[in-house]
Every structure is written in C-alpha cells, then in structure tokens.
Coordinates of N, CA and C in Angstrom, one line a residue:
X125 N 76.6 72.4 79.5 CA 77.7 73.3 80.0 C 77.7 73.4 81.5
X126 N 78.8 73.0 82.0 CA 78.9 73.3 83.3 C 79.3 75.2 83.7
X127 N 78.8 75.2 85.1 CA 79.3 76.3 85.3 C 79.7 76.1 86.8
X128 N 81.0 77.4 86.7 CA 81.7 77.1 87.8 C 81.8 78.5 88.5
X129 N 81.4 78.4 89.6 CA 81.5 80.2 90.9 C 82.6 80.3 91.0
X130 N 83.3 81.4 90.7 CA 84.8 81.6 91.2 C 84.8 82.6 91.9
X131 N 85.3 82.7 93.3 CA 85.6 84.1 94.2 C 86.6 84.1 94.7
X132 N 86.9 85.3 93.6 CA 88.8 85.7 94.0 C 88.7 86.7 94.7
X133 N 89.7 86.4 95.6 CA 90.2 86.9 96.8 C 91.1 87.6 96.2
X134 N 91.5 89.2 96.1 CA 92.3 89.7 95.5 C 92.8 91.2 96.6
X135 N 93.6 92.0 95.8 CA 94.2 93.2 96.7 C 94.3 94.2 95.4
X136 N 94.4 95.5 95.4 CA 94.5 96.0 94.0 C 96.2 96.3 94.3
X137 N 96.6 96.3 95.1 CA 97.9 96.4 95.5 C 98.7 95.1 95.1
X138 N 98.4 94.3 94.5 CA 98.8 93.0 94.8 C 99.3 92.2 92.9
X139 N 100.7 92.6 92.3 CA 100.9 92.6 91.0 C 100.6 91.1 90.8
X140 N 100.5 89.8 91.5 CA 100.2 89.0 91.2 C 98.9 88.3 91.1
X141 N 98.0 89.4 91.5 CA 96.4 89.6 91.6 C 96.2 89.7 89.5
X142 N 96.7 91.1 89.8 CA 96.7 91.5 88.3 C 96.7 90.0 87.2
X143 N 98.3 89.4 87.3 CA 98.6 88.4 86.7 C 97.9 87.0 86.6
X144 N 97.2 86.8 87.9 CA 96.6 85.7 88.5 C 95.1 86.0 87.5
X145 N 94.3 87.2 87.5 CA 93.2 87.1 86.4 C 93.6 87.6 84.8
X146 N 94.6 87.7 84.8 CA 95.3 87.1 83.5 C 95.2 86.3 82.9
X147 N 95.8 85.2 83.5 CA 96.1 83.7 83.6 C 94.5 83.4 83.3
X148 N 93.9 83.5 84.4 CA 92.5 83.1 84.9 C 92.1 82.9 83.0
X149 N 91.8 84.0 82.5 CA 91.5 84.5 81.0 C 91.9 83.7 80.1
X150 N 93.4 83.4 80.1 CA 93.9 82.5 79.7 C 93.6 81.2 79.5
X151 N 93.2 80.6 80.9 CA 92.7 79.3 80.4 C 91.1 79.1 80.6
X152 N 90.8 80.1 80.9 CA 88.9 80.1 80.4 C 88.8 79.7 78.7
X153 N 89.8 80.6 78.3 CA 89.4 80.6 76.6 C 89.9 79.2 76.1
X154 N 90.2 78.5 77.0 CA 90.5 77.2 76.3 C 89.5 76.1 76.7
X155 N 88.7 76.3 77.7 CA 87.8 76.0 78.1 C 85.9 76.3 77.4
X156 N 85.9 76.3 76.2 CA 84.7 76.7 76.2 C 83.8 76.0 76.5
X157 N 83.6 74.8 77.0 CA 82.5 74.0 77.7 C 82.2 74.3 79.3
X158 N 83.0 75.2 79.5 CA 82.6 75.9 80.9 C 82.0 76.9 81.0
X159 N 81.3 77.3 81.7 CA 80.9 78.6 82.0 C 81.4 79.3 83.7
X160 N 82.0 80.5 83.3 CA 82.5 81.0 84.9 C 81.9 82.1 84.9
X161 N 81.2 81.5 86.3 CA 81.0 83.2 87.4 C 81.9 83.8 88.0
X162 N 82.3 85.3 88.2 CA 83.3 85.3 88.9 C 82.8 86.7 89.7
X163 N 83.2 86.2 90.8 CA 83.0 87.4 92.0 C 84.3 88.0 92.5
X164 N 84.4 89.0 92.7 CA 86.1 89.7 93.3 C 85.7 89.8 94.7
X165 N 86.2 89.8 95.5 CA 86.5 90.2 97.2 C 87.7 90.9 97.4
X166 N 87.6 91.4 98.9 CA 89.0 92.6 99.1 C 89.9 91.4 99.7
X167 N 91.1 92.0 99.7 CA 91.9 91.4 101.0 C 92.8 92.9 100.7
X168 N 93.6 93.4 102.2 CA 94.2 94.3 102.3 C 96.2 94.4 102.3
X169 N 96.7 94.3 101.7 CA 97.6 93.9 101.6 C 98.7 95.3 102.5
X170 N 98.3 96.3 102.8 CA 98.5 97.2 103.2 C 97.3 98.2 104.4
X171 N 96.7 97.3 105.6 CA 95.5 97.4 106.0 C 95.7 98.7 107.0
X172 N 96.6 99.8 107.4 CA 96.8 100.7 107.7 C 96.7 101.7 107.2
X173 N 95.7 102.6 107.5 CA 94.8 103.7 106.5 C 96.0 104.8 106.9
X174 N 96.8 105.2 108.1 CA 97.3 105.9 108.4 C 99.0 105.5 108.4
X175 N 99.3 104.7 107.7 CA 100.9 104.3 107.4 C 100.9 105.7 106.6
X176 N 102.1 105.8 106.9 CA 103.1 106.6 105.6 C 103.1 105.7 104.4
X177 N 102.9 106.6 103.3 CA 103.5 106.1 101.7 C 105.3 106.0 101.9
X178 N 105.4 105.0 101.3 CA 106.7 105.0 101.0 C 107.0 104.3 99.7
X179 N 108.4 104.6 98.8 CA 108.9 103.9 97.6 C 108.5 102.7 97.9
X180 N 108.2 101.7 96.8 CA 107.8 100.3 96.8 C 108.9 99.4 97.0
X181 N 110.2 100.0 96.4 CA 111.4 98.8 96.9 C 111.7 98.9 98.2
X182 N 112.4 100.0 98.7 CA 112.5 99.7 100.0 C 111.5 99.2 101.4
X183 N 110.4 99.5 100.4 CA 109.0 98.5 101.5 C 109.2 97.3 101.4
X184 N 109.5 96.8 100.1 CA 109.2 95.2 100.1 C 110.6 95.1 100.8
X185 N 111.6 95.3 100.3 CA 113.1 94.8 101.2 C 112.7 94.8 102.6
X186 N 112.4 95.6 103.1 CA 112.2 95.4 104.7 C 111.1 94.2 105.0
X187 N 109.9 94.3 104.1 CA 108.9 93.6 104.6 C 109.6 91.8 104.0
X188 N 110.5 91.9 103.2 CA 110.8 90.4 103.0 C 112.1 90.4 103.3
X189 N 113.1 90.6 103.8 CA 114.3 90.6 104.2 C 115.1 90.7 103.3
X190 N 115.1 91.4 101.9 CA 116.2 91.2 101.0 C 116.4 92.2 100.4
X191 N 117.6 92.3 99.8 CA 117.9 93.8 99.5 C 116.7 94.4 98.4
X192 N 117.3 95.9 98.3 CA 116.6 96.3 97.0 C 116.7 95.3 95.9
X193 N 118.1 95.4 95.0 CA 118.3 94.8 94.1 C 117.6 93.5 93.8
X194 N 117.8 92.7 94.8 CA 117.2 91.4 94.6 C 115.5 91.9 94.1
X195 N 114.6 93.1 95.2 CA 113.6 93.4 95.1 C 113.2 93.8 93.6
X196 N 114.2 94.6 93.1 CA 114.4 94.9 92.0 C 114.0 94.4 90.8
X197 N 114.8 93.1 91.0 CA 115.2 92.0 90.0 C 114.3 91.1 89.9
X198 N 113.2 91.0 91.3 CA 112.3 90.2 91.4 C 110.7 91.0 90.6
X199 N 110.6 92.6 90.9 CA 109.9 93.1 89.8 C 110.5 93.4 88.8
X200 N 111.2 93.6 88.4 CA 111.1 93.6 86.9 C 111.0 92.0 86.1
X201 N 110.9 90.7 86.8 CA 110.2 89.7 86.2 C 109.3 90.2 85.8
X202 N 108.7 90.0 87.2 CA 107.3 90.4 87.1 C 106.5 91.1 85.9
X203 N 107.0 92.5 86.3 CA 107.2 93.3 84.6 C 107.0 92.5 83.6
X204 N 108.0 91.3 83.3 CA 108.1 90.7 81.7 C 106.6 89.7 81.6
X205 N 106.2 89.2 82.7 CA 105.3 88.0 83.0 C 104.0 89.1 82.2
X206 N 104.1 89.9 83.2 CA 102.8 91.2 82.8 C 102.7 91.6 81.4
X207 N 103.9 92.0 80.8 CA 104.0 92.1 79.3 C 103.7 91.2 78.0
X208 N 104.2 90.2 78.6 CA 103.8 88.9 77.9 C 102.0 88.3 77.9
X209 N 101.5 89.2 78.8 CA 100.1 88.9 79.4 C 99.4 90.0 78.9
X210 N 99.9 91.1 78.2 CA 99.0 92.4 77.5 C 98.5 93.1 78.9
X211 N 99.5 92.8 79.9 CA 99.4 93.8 81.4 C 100.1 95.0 81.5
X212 N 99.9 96.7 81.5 CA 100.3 97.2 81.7 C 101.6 97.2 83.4
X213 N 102.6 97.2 83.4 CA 102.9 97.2 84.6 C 104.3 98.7 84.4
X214 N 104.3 99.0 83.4 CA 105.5 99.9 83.3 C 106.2 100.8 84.1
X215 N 105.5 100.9 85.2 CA 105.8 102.2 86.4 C 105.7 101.1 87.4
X216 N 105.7 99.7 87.5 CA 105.6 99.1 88.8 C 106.6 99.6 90.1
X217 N 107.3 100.1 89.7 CA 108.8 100.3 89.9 C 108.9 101.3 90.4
X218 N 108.2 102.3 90.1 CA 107.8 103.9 90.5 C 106.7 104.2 91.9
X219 N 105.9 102.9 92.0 CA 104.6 102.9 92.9 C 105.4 103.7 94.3
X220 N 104.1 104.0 94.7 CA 104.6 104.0 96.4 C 103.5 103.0 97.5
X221 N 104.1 102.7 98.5 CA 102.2 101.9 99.1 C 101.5 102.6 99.4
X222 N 100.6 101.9 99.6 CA 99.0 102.5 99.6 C 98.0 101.5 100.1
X223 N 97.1 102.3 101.1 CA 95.9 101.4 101.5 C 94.8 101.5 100.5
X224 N 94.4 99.9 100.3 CA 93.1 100.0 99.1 C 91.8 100.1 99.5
X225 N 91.5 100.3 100.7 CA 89.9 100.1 100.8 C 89.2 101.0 100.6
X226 N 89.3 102.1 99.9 CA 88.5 102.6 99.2 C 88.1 102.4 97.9
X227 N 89.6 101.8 97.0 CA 89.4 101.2 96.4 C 88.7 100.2 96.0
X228 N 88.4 99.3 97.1 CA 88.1 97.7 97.4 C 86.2 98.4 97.4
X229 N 85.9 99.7 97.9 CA 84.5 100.2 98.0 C 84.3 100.1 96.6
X230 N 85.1 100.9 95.9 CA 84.5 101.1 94.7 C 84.1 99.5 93.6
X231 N 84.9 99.1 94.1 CA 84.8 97.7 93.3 C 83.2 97.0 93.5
X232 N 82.8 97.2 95.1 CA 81.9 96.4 95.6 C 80.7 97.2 94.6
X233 N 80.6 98.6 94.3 CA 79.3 99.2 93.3 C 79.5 98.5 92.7
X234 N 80.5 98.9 91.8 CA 80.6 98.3 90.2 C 80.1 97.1 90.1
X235 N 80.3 96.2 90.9 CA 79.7 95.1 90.9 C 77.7 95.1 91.0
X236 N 77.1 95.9 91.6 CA 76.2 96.2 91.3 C 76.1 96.9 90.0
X237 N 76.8 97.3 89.2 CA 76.2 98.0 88.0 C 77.0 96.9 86.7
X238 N 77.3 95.7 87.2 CA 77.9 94.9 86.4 C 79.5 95.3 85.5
X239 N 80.0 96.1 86.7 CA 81.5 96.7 86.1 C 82.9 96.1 87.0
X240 N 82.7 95.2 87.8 CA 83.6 94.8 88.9 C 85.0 94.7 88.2
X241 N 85.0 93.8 87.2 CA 86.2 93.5 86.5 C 86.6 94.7 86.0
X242 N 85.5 95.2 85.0 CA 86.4 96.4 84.9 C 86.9 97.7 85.5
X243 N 86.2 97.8 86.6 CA 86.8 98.7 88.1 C 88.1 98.1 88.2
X244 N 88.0 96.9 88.2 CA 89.3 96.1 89.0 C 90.1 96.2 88.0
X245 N 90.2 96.3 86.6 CA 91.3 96.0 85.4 C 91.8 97.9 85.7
X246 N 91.1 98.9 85.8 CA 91.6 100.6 85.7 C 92.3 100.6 87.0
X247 N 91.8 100.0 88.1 CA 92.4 100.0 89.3 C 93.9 99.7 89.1
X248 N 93.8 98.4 88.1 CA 95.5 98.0 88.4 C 96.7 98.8 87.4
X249 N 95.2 99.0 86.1 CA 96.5 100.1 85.2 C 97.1 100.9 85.7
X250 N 95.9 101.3 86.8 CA 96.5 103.0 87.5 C 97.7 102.3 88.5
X251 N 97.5 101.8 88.6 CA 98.6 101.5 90.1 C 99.7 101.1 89.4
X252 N 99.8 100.1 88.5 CA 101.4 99.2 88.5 C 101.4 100.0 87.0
X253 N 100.5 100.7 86.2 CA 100.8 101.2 85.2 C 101.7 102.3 85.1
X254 N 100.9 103.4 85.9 CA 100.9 104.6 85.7 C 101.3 105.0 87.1
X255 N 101.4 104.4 88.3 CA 102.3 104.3 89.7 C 101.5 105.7 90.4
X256 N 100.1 105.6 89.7 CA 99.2 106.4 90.6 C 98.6 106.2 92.1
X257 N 98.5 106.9 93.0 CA 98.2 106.7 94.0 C 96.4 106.4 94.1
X258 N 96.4 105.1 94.2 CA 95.3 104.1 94.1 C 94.3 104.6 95.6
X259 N 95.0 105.2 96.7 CA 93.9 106.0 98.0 C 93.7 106.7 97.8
X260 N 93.7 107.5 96.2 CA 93.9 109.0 96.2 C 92.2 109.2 95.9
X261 N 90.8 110.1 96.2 CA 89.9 110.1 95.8 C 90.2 110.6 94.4
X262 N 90.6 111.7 94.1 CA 90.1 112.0 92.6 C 91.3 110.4 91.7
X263 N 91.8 110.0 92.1 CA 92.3 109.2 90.9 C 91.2 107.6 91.0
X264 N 91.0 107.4 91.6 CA 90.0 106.3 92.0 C 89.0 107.3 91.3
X265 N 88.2 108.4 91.8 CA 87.0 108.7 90.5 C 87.1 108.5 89.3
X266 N 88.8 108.4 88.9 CA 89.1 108.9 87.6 C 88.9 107.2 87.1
X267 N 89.4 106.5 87.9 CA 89.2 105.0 87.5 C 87.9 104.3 87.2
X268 N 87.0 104.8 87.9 CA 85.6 104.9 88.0 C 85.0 105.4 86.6
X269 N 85.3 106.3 86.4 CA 85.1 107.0 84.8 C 85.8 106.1 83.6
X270 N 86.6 105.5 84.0 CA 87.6 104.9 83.0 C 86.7 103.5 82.9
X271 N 86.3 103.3 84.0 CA 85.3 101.5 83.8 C 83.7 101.9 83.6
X272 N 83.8 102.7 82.9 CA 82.6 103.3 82.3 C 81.4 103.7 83.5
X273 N 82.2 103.8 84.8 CA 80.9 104.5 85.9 C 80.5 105.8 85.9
X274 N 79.6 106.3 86.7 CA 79.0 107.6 86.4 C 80.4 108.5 87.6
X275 N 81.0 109.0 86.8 CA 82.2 109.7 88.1 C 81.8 110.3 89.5
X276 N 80.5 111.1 89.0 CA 80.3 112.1 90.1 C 79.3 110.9 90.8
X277 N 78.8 109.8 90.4 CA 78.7 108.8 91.7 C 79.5 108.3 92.9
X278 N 80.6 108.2 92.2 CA 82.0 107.2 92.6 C 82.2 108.7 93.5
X279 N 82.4 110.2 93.1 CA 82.9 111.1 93.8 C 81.9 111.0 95.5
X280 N 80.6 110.7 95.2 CA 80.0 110.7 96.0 C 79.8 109.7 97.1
X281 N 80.4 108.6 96.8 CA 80.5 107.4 97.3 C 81.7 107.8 98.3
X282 N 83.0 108.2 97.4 CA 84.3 108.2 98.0 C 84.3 109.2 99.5
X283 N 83.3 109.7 99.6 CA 82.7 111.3 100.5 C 82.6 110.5 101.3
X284 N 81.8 109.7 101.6 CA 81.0 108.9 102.7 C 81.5 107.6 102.9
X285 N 80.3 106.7 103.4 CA 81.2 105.4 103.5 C 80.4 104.3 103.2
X286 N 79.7 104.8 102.3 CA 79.1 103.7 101.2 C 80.0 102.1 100.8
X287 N 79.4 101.3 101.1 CA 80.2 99.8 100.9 C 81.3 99.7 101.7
X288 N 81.3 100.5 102.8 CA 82.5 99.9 103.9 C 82.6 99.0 104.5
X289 N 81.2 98.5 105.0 CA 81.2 97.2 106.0 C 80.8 96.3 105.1
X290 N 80.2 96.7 103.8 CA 80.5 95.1 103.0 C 82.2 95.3 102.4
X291 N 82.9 95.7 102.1 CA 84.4 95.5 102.6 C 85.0 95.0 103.3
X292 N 84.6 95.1 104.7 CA 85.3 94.5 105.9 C 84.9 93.4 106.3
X293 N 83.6 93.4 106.3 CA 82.9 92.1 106.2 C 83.8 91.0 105.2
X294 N 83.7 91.2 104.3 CA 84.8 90.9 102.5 C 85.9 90.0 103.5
X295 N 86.7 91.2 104.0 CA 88.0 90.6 104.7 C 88.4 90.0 105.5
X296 N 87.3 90.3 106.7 CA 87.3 89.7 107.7 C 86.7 88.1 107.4
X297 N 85.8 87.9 106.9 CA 85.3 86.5 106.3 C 86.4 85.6 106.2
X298 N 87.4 85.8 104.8 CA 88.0 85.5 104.8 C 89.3 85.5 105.1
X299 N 90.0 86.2 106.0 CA 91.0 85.6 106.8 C 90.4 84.9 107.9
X300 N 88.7 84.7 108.4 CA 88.6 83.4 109.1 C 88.8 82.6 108.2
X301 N 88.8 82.0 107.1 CA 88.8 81.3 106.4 C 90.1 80.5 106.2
X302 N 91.0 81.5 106.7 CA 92.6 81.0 106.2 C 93.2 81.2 105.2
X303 N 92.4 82.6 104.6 CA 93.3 83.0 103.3 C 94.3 84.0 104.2
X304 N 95.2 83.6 103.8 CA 96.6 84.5 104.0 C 97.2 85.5 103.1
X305 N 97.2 84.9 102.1 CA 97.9 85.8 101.1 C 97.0 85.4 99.8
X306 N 97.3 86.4 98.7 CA 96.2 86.5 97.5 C 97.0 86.8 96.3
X307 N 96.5 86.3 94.9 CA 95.1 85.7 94.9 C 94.8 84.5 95.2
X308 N 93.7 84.3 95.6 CA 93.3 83.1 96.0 C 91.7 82.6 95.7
X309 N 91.6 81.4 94.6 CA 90.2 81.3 93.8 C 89.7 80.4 94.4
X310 N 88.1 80.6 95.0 CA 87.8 79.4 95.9 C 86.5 79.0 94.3
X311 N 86.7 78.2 94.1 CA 85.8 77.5 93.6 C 84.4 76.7 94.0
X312 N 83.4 77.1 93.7 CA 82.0 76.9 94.1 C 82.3 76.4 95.7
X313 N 82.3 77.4 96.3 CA 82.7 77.5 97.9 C 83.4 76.1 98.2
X314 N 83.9 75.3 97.7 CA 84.4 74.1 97.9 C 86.0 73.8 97.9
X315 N 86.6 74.8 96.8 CA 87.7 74.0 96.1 C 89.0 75.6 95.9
X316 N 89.8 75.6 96.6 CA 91.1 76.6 96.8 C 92.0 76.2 95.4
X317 N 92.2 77.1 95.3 CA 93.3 77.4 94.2 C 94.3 78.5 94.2
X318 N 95.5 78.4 95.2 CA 96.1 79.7 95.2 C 97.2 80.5 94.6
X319 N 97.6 81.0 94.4 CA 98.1 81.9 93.6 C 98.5 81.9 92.2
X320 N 99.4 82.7 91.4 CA 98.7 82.6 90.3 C 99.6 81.7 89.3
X321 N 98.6 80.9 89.2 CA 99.1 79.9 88.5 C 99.1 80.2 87.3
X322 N 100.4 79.3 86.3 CA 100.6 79.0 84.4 C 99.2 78.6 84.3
X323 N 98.7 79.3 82.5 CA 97.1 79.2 82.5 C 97.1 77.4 82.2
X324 N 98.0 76.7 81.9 CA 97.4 75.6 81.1 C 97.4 74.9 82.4
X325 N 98.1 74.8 83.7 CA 98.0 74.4 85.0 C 96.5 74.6 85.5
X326 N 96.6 75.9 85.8 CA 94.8 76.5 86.4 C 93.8 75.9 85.2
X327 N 93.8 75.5 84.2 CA 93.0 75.4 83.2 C 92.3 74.0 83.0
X328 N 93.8 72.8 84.0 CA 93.6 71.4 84.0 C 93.0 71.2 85.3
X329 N 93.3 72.4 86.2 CA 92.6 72.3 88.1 C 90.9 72.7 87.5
X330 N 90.5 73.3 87.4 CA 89.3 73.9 86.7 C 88.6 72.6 85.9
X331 N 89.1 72.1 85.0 CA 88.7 70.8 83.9 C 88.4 69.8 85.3
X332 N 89.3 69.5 86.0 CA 89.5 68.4 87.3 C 87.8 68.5 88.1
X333 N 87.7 69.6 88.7 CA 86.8 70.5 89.3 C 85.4 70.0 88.9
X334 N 85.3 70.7 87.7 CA 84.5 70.9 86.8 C 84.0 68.8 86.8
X335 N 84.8 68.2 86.4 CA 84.4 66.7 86.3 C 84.1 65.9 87.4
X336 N 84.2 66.6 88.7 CA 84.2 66.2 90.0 C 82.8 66.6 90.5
X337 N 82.2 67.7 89.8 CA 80.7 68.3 90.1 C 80.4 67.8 89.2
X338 N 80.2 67.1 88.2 CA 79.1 66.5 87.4 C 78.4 65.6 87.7

C-alpha cells in the first residue's frame, strides 16, 4: 500500500475548502490501495482581526467586482455542490466576514488530540451552516465540544494565545511558498494540486502521484 502526505492549505472561511475535503473523501474511497495522511494548515482569507463584520454578499461584490445578484447566484451553486456532497451550507447566505485565527488555533490542538478534521468539519457547519460567527469565543468553544474536545480547554486556550505562532508560522510559510488562494493540496511536499477539484479528476491526480513515488 502506498501512502500519500497530504497538507491542505485551507481557510474555515473558505466554502470551497469545505467542498475541496469533500471531494478529497470522495475519491479516497475509490482508492483503497492508498493510504492518506492528512494535515490541515491556516491560510487567512480575511487576515484583519480588526475589520468590521459585514453581510457576505456585499463583501464579495466589492471584493470581486460584481453585483450582488451575480454574488448571489454564484452561492447558491455553491449551495447545490455542498448538498449534493452531504455539506451543510444552508445559511451560507446569512454569514457575515470574519477573521479565523482563532479558529485556525483551535484546529492546531485538535490536531494534537487527533481531532483536526473534526475541529475543521464543526468549524464549517457553524459558519456556512448555521452563519455563526466563527471569531466568536463561545461559539468556537461550542465547536470544540461538538468535535468531541474538552470545552473548558478550548475556553482556556481561546483566553490566551496558545498555538498562535504555530498559526502564523502555518501562514506565513506558505504564502512564501506561493500559495495564493485555497484549498490547496501539496502532496508529499512535492506535488500541488489546487482547488477543488471533481472527485474522479483529484482521484486520477492522486493514482498519477502515487505511481510516480513507487
């Protein structure tokens, strides 16, 4: 059995992060002669701790030049992609922005107590689900509790600044790197794969990969 390192670059802010380890799932299970490791990293998609929140459509219209409606029309794809994928995204539409690195802290424990993915799966319910404010400390504890961590650790974490510079560190890494935008899977430090690809696509890049290290 081969095995393959995967370190996704992700954002919890970021609906096609969500969809991207979706997919990922997707064509793993077609894959059983592989074995994957997979590590999460931050990227900040919203890196100003001190922005104003604002509604999510009129952010992206400005941040990509196009009206609401079009912004609109472009999530509620989204929406269907996510549904079709057993992703909550129902409130996508409701969110407001938000900086994640607190978020992005809590992910880095979990990962020590072997909960990363599932830190990262409550993170994204809450946010594109349920259009919870993802900086907020008590809803991040609550997420914390929900991926089966000890809450009043996460409360204690979120107090201080436990896993901050391995965060920044996280980020800063890779935008030397040349990641720009996310998600983005580097494969046993060698091999880019960016955004999120149809699973039977990512599933033949992966098979490709995989026959290239043997």
């Amino acid at each position: 059995m081969t095995t393959l390192k995967i370190d996704l670059v992700s954002d919890i802010a970021c609906p096609w992060c969500a969809i991207g380890y979706a997919r990922l799932q997707q064509a793993v299970a077609t894959l059983p002669q592989l074995q994957i490791e997979l590590e999460w990293h931050a990227f900040e998609l919203n890196p100003d701790k001190n922005a104003p929140q604002e509604p999510i459509l009129p952010a992206l219209s400005r941040k990509y030049g196009r009206s609401e409606d079009e912004m609109r029309a472009s999530q509620a794809n989204m929406m269907q992609i996510a549904a079709d994928l057993g992703l909550n995204f129902s409130k996508m539409q409701q969110r407001y922005t938000c900086n994640t690195f607190d978020g992005h802290r809590l992910v880095k424990w979990a990962a020590i107590e072997n909960k990363a993915t599932a830190m990262k799966l409550a993170l994204f319910d809450a946010y594109f689900g349920e259009a919870k404010d993802v900086s907020d400390a008590t809803v991040l504890a609550n997420c914390a509790e929900q991926a089966g961590l000890d809450k009043t650790q996460a409360e204690r974490i979120l107090s201080g600044d436990d896993y901050a510079d391995s965060v920044t560190e996280d980020i800063a890494n890779y935008q030397q790197a040349g990641i720009s935008s996310v998600p983005a899977f580097i494969i046993n430090n060698r091999y880019l794969i960016s955004g999120a690809q149809e699973p039977a696509q990512l599933a033949a890049s992966l098979q490709q990969i995989a026959a290239e290290m043997a």
